[in-house]
mmCIF file of C-alpha atoms in Angstrom:
data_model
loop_
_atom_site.group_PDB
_atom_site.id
_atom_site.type_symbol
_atom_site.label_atom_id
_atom_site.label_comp_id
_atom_site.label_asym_id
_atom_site.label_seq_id
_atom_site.Cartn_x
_atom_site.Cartn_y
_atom_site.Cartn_z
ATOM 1 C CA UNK A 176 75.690 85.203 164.940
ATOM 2 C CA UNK A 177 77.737 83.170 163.097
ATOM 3 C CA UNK A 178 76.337 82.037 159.448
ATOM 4 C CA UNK A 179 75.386 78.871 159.056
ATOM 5 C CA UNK A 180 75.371 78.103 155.816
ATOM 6 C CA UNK A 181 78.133 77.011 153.518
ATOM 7 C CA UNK A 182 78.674 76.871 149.121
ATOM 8 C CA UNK A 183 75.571 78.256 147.173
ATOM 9 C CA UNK A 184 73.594 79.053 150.427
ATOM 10 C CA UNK A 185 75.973 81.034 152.091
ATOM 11 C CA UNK A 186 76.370 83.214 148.934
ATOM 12 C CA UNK A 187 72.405 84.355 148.765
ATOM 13 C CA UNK A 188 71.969 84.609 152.723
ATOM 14 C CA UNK A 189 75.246 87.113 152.357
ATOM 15 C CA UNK A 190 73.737 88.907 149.831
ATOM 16 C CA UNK A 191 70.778 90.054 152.486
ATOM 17 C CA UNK A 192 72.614 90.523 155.686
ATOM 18 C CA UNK A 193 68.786 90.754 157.124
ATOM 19 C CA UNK A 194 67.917 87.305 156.540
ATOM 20 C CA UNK A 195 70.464 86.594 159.936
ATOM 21 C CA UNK A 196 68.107 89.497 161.772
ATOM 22 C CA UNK A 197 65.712 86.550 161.025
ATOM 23 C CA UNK A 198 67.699 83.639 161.876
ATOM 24 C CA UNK A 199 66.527 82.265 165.031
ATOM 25 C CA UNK A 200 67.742 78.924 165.688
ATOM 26 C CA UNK A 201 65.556 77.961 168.514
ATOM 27 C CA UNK A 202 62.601 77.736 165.446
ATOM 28 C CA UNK A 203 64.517 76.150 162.676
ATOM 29 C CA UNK A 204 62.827 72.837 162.190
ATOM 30 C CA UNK A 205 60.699 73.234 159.101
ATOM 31 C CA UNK A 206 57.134 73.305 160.781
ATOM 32 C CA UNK A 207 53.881 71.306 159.061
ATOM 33 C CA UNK A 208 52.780 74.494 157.678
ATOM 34 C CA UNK A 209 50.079 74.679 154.518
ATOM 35 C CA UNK A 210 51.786 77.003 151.706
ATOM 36 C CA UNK A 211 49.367 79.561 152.929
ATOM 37 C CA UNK A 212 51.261 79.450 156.419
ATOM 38 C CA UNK A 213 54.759 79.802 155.233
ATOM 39 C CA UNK A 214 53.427 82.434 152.537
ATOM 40 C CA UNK A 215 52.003 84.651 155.719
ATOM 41 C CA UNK A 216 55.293 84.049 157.727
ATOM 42 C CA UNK A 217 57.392 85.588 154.004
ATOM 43 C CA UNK A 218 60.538 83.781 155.469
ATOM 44 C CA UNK A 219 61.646 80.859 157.695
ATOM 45 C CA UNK A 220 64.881 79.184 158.123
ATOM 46 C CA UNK A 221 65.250 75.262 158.836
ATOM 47 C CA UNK A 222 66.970 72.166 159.363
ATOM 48 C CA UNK A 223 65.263 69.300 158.517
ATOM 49 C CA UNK A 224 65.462 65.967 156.831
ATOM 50 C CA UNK A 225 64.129 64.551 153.339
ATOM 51 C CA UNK A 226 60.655 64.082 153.746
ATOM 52 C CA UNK A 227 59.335 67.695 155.091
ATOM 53 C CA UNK A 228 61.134 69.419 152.300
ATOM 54 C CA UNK A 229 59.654 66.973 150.196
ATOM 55 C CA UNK A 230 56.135 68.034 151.183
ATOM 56 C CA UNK A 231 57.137 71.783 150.953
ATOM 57 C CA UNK A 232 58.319 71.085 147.679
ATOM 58 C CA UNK A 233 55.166 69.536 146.492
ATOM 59 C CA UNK A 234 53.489 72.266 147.603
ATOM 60 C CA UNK A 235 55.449 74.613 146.234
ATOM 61 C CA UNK A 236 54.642 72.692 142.781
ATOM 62 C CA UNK A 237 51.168 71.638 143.101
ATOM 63 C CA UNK A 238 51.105 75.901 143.537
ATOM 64 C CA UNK A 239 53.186 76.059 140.077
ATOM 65 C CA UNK A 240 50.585 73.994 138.452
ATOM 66 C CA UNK A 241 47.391 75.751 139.841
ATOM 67 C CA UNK A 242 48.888 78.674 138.671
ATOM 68 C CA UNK A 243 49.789 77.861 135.222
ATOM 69 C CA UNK A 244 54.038 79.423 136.543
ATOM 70 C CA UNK A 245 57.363 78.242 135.367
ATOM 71 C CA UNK A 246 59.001 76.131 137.858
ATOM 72 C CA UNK A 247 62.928 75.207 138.534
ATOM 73 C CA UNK A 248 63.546 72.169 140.545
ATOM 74 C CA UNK A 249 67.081 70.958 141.850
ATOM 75 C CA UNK A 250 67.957 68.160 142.923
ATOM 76 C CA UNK A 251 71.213 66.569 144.434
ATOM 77 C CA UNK A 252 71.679 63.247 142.351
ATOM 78 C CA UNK A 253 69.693 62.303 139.401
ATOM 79 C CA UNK A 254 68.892 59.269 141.137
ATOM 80 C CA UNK A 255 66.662 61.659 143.620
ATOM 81 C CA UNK A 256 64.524 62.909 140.429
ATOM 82 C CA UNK A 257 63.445 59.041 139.433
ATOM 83 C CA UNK A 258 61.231 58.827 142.556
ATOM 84 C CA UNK A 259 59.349 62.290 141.074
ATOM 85 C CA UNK A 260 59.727 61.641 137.247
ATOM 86 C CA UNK A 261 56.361 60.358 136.863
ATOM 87 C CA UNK A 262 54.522 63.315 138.567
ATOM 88 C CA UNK A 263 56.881 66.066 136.860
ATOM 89 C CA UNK A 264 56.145 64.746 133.240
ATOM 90 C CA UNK A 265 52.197 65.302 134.308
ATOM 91 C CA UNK A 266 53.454 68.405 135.958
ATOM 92 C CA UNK A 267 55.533 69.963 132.767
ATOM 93 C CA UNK A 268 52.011 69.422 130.749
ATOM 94 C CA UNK A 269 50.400 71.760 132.950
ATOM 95 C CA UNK A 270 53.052 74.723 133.135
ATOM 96 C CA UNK A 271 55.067 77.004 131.073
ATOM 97 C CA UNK A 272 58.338 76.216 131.368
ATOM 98 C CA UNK A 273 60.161 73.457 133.745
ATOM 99 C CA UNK A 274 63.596 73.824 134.769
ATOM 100 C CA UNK A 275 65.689 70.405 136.525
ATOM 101 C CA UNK A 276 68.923 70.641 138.014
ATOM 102 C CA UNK A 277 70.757 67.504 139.274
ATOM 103 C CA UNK A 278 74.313 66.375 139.649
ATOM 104 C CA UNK A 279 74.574 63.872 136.667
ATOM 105 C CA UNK A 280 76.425 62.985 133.220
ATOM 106 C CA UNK A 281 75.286 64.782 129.794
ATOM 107 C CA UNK A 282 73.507 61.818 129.411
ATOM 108 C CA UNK A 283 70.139 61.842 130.510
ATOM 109 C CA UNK A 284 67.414 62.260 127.668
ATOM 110 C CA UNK A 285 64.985 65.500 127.414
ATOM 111 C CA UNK A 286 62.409 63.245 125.325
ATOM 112 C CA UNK A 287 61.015 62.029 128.639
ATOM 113 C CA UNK A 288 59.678 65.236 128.983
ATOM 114 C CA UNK A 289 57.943 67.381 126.599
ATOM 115 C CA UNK A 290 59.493 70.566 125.284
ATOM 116 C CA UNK A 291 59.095 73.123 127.641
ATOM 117 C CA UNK A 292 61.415 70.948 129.934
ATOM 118 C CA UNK A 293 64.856 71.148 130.209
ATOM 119 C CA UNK A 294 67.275 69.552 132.112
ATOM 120 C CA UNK A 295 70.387 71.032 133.419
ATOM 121 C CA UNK A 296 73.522 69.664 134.423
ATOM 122 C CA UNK A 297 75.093 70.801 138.230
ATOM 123 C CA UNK A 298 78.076 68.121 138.466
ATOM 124 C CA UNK A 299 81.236 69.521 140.069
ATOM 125 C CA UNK A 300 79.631 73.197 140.517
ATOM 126 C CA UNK A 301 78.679 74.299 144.303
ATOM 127 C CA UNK A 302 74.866 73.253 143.730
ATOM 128 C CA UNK A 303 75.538 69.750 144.043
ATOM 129 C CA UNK A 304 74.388 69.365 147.224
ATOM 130 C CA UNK A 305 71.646 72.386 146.775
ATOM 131 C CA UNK A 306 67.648 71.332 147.181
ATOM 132 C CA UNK A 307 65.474 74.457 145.539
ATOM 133 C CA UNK A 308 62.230 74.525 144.425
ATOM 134 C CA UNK A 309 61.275 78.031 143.212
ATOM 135 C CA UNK A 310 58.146 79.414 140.969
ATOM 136 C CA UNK A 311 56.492 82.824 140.505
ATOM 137 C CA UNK A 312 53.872 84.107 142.959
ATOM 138 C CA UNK A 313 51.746 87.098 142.945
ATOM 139 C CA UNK A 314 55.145 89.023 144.162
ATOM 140 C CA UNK A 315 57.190 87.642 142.281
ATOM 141 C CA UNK A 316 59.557 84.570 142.290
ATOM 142 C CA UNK A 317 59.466 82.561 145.884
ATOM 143 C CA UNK A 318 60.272 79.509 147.088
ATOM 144 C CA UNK A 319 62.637 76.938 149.258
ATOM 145 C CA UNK A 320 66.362 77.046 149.418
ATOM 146 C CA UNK A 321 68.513 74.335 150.869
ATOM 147 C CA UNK A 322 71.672 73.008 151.176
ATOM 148 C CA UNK A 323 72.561 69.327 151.879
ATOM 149 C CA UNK A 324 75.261 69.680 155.295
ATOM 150 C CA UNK A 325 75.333 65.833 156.268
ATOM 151 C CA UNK A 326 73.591 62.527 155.009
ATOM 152 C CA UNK A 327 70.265 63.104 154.507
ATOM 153 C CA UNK A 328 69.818 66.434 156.756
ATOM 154 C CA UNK A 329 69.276 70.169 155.319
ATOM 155 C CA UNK A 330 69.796 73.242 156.056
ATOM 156 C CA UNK A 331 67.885 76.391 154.066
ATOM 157 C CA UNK A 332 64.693 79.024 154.293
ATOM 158 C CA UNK A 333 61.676 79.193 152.656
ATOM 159 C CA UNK A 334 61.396 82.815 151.233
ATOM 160 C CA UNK A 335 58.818 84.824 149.445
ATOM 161 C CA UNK A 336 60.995 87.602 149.296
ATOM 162 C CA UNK A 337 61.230 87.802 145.402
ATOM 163 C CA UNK A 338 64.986 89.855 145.668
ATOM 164 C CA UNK A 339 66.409 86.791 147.564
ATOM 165 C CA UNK A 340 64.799 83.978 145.129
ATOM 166 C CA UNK A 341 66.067 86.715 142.150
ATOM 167 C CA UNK A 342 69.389 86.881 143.433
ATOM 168 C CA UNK A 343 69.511 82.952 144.007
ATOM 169 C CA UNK A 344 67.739 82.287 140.071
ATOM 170 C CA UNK A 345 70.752 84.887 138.925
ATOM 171 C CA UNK A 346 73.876 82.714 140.453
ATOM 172 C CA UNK A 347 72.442 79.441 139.717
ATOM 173 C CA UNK A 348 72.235 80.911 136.030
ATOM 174 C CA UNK A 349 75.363 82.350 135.746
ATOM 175 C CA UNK A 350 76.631 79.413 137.619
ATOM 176 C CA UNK A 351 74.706 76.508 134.954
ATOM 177 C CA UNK A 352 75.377 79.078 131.833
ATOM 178 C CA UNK A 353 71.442 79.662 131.378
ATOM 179 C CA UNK A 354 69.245 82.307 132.283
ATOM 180 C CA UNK A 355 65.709 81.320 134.211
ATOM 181 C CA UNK A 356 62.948 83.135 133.278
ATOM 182 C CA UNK A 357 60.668 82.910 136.548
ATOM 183 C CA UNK A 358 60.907 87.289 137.385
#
C-alpha cells in the first residue's frame, strides 16, 4: 500500500512500518467513539473534517484534566486556538504542564495563561499544518495525530501505542528546539 501521509505524519507512520499492517482504508472515517472505545481499539487511522477531531480532542483533554497529566496541543493557525482559549486557561489550572503549538509570530503573550503553560512557535517548520493532541495514560503517552491535506479535511490515527506518540513528542521537540516531558 502506498503511504498516505505526507510532512510530519509521514515521518512517525515510517518509523513503525506496522501501523500500514493497520491501515485499512475502507474504515478510515474517525467513528463517534467514547475515549474508552478508541482506547480498546489502541490504534485507528482517519480522514475526517474539523469537528470530529475536535470532539476527540476534547476528549483526549477532558482525560488530561481528570487525570491531573501534562498535555501538548497543536494547532494549525493561532487563529484556531482563540475558539479554545477560554477552556484551556481553565484547563492549564487543572494540569501539570500545558504545551501549545501553532503557526504564528513571536508575538503572542504567555500571561494569558498561568505558568505551567507555554506556547510554542511552528511557523515555516513541517507542523504547520499538523493537528495533535497527546497526554500520558496508564501506558504511557497516547493520543491523536493529524495532518491537514486540503481545506478543512485531515488525515491521521489515534494511537495509544506510547513508542509511536514517543517517537512523534521526540521530532516535534527536536523540530520546536524543546523537549516535552509527557513519557
Amino acid at each position: 500500500m502506498d503511504n498516505p501521509y505526507t510532512h510530519f505524519v509521514n515521518q512517525v507512520w515510517e518509523e513503525f512500518p506496522q501501523l500500514e499492517e493497520w491501515h485499512n482504508l475502507d474504515n478510515s472515517n474517525l467513528p463517534k467513539w467514547k475515549l474508552e472505545q478508541f482506547i480498546d481499539a489502541g490504534y485507528h487511522n482517519f480522514v475526517a473534517e474539523r469537528k470530529p477531531l475536535y470532539n476527540l480532542s476534547k476528549m483526549i483533554e477532558k482525560y488530561a484534566q481528570e487525570h491531573n497529566e501534562p498535555l501538548l496541543a497543536t494547532f494549525e493557525k493561532i487563529a484556531r486556538f482563540s475558539f479554545v482559549k477560554k477552556r484551556y486557561q481553565v484547563m492549564a489550572k487543572e494540569i501539570p504542564k500545558l504545551w501549545i503549538v501553532a503557526d504564528y509570530d513571536k508575538s503572542i503573550p504567555n500571561k494569558e495563561l498561568i505558568p505551567n503553560a507555554k506556547f510554542l512557535s511552528c511557523k515555516n517548520t513541517n507542523l504547520a499544518n499538523v493537528w495533535t493532541v497527546i497526554t500520558r495514560g496508564p501506558y504511557g503517552p497516547f493520543g491523536l495525530i493529524a495532518e491537514e491535506f486540503e481545506d478543512g479535511k485531515f488525515r491521521g490515527f489515534f494511537t495509544l501505542n506510547s513508542n509511536v506518540c514517543r517517537y512523534a513528542l521526540q521530532v516535534m521537540g527536536k523540530t520546536l528546539g524543546t523537549k516535552f516531558t509527557i513519557q
